[in-house]
Tab-separated table of C-alpha atoms and ligand atoms in Angstrom:
chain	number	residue	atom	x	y	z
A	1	UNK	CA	32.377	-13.639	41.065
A	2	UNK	CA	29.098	-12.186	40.480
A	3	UNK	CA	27.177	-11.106	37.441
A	4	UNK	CA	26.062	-8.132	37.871
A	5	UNK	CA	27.936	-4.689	36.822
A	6	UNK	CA	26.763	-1.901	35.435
A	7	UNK	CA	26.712	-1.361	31.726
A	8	UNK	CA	26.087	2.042	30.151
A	9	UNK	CA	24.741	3.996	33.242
A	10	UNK	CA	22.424	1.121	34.119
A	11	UNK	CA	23.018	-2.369	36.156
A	12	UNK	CA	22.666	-5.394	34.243
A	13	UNK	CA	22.411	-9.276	35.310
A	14	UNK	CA	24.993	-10.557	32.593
A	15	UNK	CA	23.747	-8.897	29.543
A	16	UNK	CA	20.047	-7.910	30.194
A	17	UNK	CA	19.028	-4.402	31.890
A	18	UNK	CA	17.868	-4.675	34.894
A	19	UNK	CA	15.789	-1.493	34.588
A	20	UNK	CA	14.238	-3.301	31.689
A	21	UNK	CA	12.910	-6.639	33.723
A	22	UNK	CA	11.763	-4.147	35.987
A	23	UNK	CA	9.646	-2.291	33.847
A	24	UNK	CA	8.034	-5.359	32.041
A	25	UNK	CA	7.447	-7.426	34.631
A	26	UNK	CA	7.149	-5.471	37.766
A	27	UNK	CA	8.583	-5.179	41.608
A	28	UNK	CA	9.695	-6.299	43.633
A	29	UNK	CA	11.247	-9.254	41.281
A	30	UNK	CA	14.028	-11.338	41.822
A	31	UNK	CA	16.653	-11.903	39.249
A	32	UNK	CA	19.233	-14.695	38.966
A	33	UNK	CA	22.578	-14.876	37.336
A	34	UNK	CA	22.815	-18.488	35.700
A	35	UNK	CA	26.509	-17.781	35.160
A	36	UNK	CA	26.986	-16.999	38.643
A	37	UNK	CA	25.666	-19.907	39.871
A	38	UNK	CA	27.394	-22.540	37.400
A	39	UNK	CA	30.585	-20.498	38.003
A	40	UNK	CA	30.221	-21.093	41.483
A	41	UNK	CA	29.135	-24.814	41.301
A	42	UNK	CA	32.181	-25.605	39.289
A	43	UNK	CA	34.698	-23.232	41.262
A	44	UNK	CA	33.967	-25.454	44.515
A	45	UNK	CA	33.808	-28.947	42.821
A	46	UNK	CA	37.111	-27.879	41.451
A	47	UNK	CA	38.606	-27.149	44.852
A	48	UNK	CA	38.337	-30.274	46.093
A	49	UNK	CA	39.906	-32.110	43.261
A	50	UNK	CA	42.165	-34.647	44.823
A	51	UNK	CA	39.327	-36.023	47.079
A	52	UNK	CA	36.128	-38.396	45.970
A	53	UNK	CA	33.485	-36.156	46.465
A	54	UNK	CA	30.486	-34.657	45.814
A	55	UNK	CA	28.386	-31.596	45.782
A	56	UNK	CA	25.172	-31.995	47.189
A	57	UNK	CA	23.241	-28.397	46.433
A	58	UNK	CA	21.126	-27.635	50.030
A	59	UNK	CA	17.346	-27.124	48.367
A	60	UNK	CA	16.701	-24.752	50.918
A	61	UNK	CA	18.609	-22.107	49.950
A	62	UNK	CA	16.819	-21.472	47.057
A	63	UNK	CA	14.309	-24.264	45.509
A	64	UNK	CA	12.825	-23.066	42.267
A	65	UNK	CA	12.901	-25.700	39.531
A	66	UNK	CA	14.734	-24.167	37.014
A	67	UNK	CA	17.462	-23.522	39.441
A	68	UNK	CA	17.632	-27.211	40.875
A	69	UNK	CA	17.570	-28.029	37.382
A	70	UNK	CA	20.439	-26.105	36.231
A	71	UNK	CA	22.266	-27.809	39.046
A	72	UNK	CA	21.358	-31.560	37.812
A	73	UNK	CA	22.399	-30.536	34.492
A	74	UNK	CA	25.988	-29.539	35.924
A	75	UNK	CA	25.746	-33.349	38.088
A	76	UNK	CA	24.844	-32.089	41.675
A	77	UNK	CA	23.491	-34.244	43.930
A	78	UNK	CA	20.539	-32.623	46.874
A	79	UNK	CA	20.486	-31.942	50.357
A	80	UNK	CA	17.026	-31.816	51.220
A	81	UNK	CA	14.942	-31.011	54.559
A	82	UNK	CA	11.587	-32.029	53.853
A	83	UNK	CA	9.112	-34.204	51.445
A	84	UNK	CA	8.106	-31.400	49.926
A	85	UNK	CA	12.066	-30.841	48.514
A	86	UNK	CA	12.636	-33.970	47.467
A	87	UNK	CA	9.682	-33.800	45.305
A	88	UNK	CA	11.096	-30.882	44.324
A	89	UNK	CA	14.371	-32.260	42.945
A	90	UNK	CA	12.280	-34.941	41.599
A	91	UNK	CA	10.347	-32.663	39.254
A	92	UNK	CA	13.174	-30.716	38.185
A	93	UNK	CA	14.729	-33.906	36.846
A	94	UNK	CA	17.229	-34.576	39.577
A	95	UNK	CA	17.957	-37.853	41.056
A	96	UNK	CA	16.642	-38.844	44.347
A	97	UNK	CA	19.246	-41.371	44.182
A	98	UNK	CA	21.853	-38.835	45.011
A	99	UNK	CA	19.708	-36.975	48.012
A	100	UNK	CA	20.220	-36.816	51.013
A	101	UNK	CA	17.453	-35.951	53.818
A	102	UNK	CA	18.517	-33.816	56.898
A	103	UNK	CA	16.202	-32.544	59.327
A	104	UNK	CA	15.352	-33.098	62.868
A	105	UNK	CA	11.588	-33.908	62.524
A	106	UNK	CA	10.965	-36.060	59.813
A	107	UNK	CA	7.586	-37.223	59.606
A	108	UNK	CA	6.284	-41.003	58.999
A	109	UNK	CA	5.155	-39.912	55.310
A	110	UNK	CA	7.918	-37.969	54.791
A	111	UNK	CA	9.901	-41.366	55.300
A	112	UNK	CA	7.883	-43.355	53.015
A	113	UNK	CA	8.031	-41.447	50.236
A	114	UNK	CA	11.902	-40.591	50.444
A	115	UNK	CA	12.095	-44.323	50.722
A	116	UNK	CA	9.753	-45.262	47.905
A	117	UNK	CA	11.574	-42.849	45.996
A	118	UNK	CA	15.340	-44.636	46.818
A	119	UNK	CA	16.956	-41.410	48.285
A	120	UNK	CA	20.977	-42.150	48.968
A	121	UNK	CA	20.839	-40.870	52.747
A	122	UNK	CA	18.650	-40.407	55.833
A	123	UNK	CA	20.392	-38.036	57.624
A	124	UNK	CA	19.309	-38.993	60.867
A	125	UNK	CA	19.128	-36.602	63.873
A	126	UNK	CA	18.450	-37.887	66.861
A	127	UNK	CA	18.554	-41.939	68.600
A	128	UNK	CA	15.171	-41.677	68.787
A	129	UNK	CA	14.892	-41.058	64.948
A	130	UNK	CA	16.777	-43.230	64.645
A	131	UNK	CA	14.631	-46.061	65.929
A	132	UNK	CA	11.646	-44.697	64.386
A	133	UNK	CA	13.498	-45.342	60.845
A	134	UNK	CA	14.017	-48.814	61.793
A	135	UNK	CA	10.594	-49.564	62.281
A	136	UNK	CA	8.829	-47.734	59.370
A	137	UNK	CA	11.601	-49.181	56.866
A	138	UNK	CA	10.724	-52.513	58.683
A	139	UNK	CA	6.751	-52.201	57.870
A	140	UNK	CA	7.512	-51.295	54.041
A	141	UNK	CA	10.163	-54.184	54.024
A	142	UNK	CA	12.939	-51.672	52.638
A	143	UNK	CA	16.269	-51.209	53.996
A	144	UNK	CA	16.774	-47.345	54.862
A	145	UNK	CA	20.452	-45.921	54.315
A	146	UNK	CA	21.557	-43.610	57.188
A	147	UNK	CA	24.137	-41.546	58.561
A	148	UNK	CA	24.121	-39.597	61.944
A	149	UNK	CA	24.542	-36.435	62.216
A	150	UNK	CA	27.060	-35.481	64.676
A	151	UNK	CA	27.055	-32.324	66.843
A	152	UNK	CA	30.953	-31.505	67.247
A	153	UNK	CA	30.499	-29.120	69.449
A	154	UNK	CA	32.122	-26.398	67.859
A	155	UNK	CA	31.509	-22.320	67.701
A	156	UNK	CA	30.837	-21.489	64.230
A	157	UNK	CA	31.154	-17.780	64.607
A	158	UNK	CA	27.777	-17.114	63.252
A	159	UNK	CA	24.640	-15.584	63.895
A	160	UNK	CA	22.775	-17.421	66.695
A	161	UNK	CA	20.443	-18.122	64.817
A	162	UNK	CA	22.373	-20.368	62.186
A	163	UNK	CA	24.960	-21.608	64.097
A	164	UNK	CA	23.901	-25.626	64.585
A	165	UNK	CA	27.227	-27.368	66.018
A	166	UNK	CA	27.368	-26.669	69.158
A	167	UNK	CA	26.127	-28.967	72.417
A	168	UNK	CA	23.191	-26.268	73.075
A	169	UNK	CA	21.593	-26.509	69.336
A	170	UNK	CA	18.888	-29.321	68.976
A	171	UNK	CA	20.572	-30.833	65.358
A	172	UNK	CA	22.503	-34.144	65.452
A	173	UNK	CA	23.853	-36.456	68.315
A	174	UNK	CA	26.359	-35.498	70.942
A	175	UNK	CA	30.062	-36.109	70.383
A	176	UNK	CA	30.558	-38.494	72.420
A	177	UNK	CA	27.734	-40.666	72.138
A	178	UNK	CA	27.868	-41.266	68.223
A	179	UNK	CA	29.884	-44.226	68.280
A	180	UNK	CA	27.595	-46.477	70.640
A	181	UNK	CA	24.605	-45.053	68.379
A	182	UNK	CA	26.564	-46.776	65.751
A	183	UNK	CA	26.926	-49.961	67.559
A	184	UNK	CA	23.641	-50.279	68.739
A	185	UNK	CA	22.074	-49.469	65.293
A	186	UNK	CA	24.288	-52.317	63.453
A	187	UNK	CA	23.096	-54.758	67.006
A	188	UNK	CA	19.604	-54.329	67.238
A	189	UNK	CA	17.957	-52.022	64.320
A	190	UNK	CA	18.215	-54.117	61.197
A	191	UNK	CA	16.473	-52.610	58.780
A	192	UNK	CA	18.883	-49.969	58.772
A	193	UNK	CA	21.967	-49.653	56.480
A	194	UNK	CA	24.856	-47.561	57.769
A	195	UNK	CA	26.093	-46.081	54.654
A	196	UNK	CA	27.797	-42.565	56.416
A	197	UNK	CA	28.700	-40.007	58.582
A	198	UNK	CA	27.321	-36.142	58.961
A	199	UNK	CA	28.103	-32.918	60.537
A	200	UNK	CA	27.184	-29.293	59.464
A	201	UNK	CA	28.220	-26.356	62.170
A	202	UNK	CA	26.355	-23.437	60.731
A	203	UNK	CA	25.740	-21.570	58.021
A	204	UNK	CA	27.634	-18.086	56.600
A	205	UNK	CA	31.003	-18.800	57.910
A	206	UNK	CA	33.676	-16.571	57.490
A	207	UNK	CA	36.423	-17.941	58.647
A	208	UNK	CA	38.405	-21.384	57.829
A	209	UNK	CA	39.301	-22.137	60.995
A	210	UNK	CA	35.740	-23.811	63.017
A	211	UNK	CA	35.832	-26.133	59.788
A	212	UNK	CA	38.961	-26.957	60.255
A	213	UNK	CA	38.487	-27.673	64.187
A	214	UNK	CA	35.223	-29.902	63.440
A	215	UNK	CA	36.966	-32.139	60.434
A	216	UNK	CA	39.932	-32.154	62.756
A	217	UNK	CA	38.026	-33.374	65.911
A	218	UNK	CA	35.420	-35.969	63.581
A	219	UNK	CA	38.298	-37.350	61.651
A	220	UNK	CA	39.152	-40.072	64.068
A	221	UNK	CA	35.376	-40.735	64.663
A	222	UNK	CA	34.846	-41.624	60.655
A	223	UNK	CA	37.997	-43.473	60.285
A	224	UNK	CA	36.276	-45.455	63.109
A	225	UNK	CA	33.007	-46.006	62.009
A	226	UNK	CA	34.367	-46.889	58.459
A	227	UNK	CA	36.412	-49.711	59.610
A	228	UNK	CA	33.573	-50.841	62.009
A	229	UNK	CA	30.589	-50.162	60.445
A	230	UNK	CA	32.097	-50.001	56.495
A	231	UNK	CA	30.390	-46.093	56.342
A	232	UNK	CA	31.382	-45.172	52.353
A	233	UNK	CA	30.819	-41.064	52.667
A	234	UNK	CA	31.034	-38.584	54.965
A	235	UNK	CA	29.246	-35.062	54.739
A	236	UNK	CA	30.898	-32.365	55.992
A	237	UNK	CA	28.113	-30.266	55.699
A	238	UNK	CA	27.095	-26.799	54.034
A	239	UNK	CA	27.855	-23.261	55.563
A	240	UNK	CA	30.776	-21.568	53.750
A	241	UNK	CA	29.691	-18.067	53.638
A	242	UNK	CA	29.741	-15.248	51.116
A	243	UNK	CA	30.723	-11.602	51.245
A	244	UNK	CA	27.565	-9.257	51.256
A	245	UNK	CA	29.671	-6.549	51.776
A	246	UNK	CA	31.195	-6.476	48.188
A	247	UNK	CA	31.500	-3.548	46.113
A	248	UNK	CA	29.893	-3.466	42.692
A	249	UNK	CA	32.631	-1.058	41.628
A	250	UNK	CA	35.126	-3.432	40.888
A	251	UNK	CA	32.143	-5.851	39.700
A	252	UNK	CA	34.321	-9.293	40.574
A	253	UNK	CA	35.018	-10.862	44.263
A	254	UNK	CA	38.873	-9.615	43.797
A	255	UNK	CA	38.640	-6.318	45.843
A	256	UNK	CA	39.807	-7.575	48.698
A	257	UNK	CA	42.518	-9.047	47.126
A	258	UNK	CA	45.019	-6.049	48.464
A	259	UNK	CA	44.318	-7.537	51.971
A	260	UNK	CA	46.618	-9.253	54.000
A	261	UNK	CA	44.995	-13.598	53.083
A	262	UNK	CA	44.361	-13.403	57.073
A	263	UNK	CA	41.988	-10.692	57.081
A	264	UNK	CA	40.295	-12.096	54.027
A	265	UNK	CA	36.949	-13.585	54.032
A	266	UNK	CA	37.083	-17.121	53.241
A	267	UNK	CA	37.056	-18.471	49.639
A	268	UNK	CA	36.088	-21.153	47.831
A	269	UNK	CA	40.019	-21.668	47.052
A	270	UNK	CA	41.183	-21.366	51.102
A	271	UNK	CA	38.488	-23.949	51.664
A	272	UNK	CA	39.877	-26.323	49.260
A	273	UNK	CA	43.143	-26.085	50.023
A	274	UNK	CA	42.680	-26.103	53.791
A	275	UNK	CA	40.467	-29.168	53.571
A	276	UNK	CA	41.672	-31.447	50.522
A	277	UNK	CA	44.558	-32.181	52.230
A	278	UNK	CA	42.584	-32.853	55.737
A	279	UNK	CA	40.378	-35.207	53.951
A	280	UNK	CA	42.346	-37.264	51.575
A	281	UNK	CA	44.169	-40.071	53.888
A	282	UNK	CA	40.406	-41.303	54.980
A	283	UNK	CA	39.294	-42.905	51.601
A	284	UNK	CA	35.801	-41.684	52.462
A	285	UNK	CA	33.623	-40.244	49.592
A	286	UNK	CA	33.065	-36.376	51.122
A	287	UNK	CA	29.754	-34.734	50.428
A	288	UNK	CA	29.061	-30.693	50.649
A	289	UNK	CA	26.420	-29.661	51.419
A	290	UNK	CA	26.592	-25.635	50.210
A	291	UNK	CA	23.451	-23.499	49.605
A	292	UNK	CA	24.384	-19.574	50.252
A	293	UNK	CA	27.523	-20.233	48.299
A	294	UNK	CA	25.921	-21.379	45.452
A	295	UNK	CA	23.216	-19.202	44.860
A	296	UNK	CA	23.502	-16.418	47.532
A	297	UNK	CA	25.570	-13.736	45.532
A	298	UNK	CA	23.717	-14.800	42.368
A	299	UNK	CA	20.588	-13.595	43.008
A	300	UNK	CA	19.249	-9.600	43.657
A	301	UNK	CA	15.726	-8.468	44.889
A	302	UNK	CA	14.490	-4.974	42.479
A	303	UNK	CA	12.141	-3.113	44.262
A	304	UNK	CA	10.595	0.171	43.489
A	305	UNK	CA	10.567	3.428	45.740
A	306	UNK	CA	7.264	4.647	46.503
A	307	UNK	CA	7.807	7.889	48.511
A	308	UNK	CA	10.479	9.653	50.588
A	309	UNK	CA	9.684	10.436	54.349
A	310	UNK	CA	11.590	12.838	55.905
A	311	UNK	CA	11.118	12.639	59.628
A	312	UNK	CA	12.345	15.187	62.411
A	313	UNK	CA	14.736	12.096	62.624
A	314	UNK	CA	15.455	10.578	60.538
A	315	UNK	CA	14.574	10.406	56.822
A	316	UNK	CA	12.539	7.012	55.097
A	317	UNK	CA	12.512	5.730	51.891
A	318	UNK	CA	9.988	3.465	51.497
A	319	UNK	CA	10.067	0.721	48.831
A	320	UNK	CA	7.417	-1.766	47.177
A	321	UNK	CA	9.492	-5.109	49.012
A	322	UNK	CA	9.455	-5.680	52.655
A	323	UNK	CA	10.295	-8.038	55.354
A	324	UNK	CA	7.770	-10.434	53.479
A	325	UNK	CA	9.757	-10.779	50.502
A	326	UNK	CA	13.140	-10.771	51.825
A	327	UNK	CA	13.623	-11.462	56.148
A	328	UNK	CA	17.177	-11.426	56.297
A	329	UNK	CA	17.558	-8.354	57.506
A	330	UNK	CA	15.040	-8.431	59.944
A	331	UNK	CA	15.632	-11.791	61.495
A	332	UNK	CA	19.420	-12.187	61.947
A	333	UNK	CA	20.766	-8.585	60.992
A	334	UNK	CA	21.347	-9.666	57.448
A	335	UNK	CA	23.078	-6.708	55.770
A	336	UNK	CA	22.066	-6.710	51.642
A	337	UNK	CA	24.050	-4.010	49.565
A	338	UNK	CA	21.324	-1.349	48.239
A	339	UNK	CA	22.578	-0.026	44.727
A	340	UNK	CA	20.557	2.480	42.549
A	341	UNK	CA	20.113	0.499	38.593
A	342	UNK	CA	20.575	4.108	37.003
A	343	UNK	CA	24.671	4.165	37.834
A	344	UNK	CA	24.909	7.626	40.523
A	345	UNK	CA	26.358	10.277	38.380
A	346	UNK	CA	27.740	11.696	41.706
A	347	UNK	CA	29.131	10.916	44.842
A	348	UNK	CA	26.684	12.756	46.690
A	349	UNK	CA	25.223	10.091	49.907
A	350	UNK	CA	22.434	10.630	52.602
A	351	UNK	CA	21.895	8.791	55.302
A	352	UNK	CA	18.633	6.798	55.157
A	353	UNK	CA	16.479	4.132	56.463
A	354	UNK	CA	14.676	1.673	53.673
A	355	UNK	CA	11.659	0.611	54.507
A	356	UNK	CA	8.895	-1.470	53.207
A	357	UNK	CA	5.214	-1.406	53.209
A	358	UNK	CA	4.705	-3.901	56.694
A	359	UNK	CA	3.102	-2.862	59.168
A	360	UNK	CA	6.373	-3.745	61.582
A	361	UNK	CA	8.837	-1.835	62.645
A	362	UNK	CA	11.149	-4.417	61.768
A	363	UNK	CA	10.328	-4.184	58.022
A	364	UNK	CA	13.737	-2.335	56.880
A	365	UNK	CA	16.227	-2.935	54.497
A	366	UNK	CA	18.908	-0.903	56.173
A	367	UNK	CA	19.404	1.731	58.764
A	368	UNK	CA	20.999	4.861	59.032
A	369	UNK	CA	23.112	3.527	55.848
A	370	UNK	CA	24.395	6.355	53.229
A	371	UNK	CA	23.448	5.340	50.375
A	372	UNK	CA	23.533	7.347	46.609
A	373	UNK	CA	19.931	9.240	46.152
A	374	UNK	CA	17.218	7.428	44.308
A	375	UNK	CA	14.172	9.274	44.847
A	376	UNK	CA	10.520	7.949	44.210
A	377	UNK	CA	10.025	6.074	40.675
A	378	UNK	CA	13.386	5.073	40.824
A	379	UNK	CA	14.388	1.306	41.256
A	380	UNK	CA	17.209	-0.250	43.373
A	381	UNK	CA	18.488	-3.680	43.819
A	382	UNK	CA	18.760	-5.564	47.082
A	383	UNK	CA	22.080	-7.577	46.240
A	384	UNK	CA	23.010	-10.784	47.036
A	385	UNK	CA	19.842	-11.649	47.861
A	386	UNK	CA	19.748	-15.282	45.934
A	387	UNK	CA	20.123	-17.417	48.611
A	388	UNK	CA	17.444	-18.139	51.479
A	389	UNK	CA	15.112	-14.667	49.932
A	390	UNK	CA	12.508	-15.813	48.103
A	391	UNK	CA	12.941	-19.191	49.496
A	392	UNK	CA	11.730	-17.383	53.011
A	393	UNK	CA	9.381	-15.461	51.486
A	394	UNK	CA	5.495	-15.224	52.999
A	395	UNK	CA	2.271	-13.915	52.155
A	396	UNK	CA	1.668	-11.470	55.083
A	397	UNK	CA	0.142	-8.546	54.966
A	398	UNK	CA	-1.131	-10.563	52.586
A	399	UNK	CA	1.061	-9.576	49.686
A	400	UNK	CA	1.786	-12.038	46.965
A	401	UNK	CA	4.634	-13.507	46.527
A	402	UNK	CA	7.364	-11.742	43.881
A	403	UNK	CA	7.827	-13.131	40.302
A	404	UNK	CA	11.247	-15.176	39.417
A	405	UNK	CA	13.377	-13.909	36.356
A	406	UNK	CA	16.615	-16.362	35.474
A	407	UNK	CA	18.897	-14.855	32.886
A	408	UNK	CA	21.575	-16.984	30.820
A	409	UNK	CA	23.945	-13.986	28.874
A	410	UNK	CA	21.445	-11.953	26.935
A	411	UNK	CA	18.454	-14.427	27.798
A	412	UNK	CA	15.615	-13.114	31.243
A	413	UNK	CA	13.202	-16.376	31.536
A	414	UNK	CA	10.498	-15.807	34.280
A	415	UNK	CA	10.711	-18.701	35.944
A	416	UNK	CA	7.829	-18.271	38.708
A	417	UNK	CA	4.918	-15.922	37.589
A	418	UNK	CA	4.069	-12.807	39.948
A	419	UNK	CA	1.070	-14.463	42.312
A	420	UNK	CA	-2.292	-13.124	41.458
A	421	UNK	CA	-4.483	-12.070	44.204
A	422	UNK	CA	-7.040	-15.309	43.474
A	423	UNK	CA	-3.456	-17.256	44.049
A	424	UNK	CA	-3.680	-15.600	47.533
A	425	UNK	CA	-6.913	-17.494	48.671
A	426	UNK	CA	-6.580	-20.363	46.667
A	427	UNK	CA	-7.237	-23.700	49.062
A	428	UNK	CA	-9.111	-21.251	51.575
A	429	UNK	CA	-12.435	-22.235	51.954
B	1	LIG	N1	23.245	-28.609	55.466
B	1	LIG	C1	22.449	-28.487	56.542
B	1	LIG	C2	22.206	-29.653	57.379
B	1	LIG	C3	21.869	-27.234	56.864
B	1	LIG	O1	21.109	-27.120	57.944
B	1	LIG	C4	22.132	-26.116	56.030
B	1	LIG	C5	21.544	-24.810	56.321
B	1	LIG	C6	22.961	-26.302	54.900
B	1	LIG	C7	23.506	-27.553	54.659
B	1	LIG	C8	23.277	-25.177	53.953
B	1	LIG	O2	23.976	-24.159	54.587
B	1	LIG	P1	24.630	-22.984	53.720
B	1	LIG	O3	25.684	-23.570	52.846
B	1	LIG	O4	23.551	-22.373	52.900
B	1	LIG	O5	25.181	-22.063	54.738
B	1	LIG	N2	18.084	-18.691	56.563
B	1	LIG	C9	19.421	-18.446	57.066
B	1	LIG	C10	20.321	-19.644	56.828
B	1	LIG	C11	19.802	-20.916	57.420
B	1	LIG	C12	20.678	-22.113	57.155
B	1	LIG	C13	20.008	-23.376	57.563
B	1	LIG	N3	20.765	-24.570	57.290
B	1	LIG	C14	19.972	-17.186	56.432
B	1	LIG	O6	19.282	-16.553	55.633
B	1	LIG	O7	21.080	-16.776	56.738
């Protein structure tokens, strides 16, 4: 489900015109469905009914407060990747309590203060990291809780470039070797508390089946380390992907629902159903660890069309985002539906390129994509652009970073002013 549709010739976010936020508060601008997100929260706690578990939102997806906020309301717990996050959560009102801290290169403060602050998990990385956590919980005379994060060794199916389970990725601890990490942690590192297990495989997965392959290979492995070690939870990690592909015509996730359910994309229901079952016998408390889910198809990127370029080959239209403000595209193919807020009053396509204002060749939106005519003035939205946009967005070219809008039903809150250009060189010197 998503909540945007359009409404009397013009695309709305629930009940507020888009064309309207647009207008008062500029491009490009992110908007956020509230509904969407909630809907989505609840859809996948709900799927794994059956099973103790919890849903532990991944920060990086998307970190503004009033969105991590909406999420502690609703109970989630937070996968985090950095100090900065967890402070983060923190703010918003969320309890560190019910964090968990992945990440390959934690740094000694980072530790502290996740440790000062109580956080449930350590999601530790590496042997070596391991170690390290020892000794720095050691010197503050705390006990750190940890889980390893294994590396099943399993093809996600993804883009290279967020596909983490397999032997060649640097994240988590071989296969094999996680067991006598285990036993050596609960011989000779004692200010250590092993409290679970952890494995993610990659991120914007289609398909059921590598999930099922890595809970099916770890299963044995945490069934072992709970009677061993007593682990209590197990996190299976984040990664379930969304469609980007989806039609706004139909305005709901159903249109594929004429498909055969093997040549759907996986849903929030297959995932459930596939996995409850999988899960149940171990008596483990499972964590998620979803961030695209959540908030990807929530969330849409506005930008405004400057002017039209018509090449000997091909035939630009260049917008007021680029790569800067949304880098999906350009750094793993990411395709984002491009829909005109006016409705088309025709059927008439032509074949464009969108562009943005970087001085990069790589700055595009699409390519050679037919696409319903806006011209210059007009406004489109970059869909499904919630999760991992703004939260990858940059300041070069030196361009400051877009403004936030979060609607509720008939409600548009900015959420994160439009940076000025003194915001720019704040801190320089
Ligand atoms: N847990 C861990 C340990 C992760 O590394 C990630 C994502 C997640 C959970 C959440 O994965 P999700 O449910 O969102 O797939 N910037 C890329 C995605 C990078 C994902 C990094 N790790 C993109 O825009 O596609």
């Amino acid at each position: 489900m998503h909540g945007f549709s359009y409404q009397n010739g013009s695309l709305h976010c629930e009940g507020v015109d888009l064309s309207v936020l647009a207008a008062e508060h500029g491009t490009p601008l992110y908007v956020y469905s509230s509904a969407t997100i909630l809907d989505h929260y609840r859809r996948l706690d709900a799927a794994l009914t059956g099973v103790c578990h919890e849903v532990a939102y991944a920060v990086k997806a998307n970190s503004n407060l009033s969105i991590l906020r909406l999420l502690a309301a609703e109970g989630a717990g937070f996968d985090i990747v950095s100090g900065g996050e967890l402070f983060r959560v923190i703010q918003a009102g969320g309890d560190p309590g019910r964090c968990t801290f992945a990440g390959v290169g934690k740094t000694r403060e980072e530790i502290v203060y996740a440790l000062e602050q109580g956080i449930y998990s350590f999601n530790v990385e590496s042997e070596e990291e391991l170690c390290y956590l020892n000794q720095v919980a050691g010197d503050l005379g705390k006990i750190a809780p940890v889980a390893v994060r294994v590396n099943p060794n399993v093809d996600a199916k993804t883009h290279k470039y967020i596909s983490t389970g397999k032997s060649e990725n640097k994240f988590g601890v071989d296969f094999g070797a996680v067991a006598g990490v285990y036993e050596r942690a609960s011989r000779d590192l004692p200010h250590l508390r092993l409290r679970g297990l952890q494995m993610h495989i990659g991120s914007q997965l289609t398909s059921i089946a590598p999930f099922i392959e890595a809970v099916e290979k770890i299963t044995p492995l945490a069934q072992e380390l709970k009677d061993r070690h007593g682990i209590e939870f197990w996190s299976i990690g984040g990664g379930i992907g969304i469609i980007y592909q989806e039609s706004l015509a139909s305005g709901s996730a159903d249109w594929w629902a004429g498909q055969a359910e093997q040549d759907r994309p996986l849903s929030i229901a297959q995932y459930g159903r596939e996995l409850t079952p999988r899960l149940k016998e171990l008596g483990l408390k499972i964590l998620m660890e979803p961030g695209r889910l959540i908030v990807g198809n929530a969330g849409v990127l506005l930008t405004r069309c400057l002017y039209e370029k018509k090449g000997s080959a091909k035939t630009f239209k260049i917008v007021d985002a680029g790569m800067n403000d949304l880098i999906r595209p350009a750094l793993y193919e990411g395709h984002h539906e491009i829909v005109p807020l006016r409705q088309p009053t025709s059927d008439a396509r032509t074949t464009v390129d969108v562009v943005g204002p970087i001085c990069e060749s790589g700055d595009f939106f699409c390519q050679n994509r037919e696409l319903p005519d806006f011209h210059p003035g007009d406004c489109i939205a970059l869909m499904s652009a919630g999760a991992y946009g703004f939260a990858m967005a940059s300041n070069y070219n030196s361009r400051p970073l877009p403004a936030e809008i979060l609607v509720e039903g008939s409600l548009a809150r900015v959420i994160r002013k439009r940076q000025s250009r003194d915001d720019l060189i704040a801190g320089e010197l």
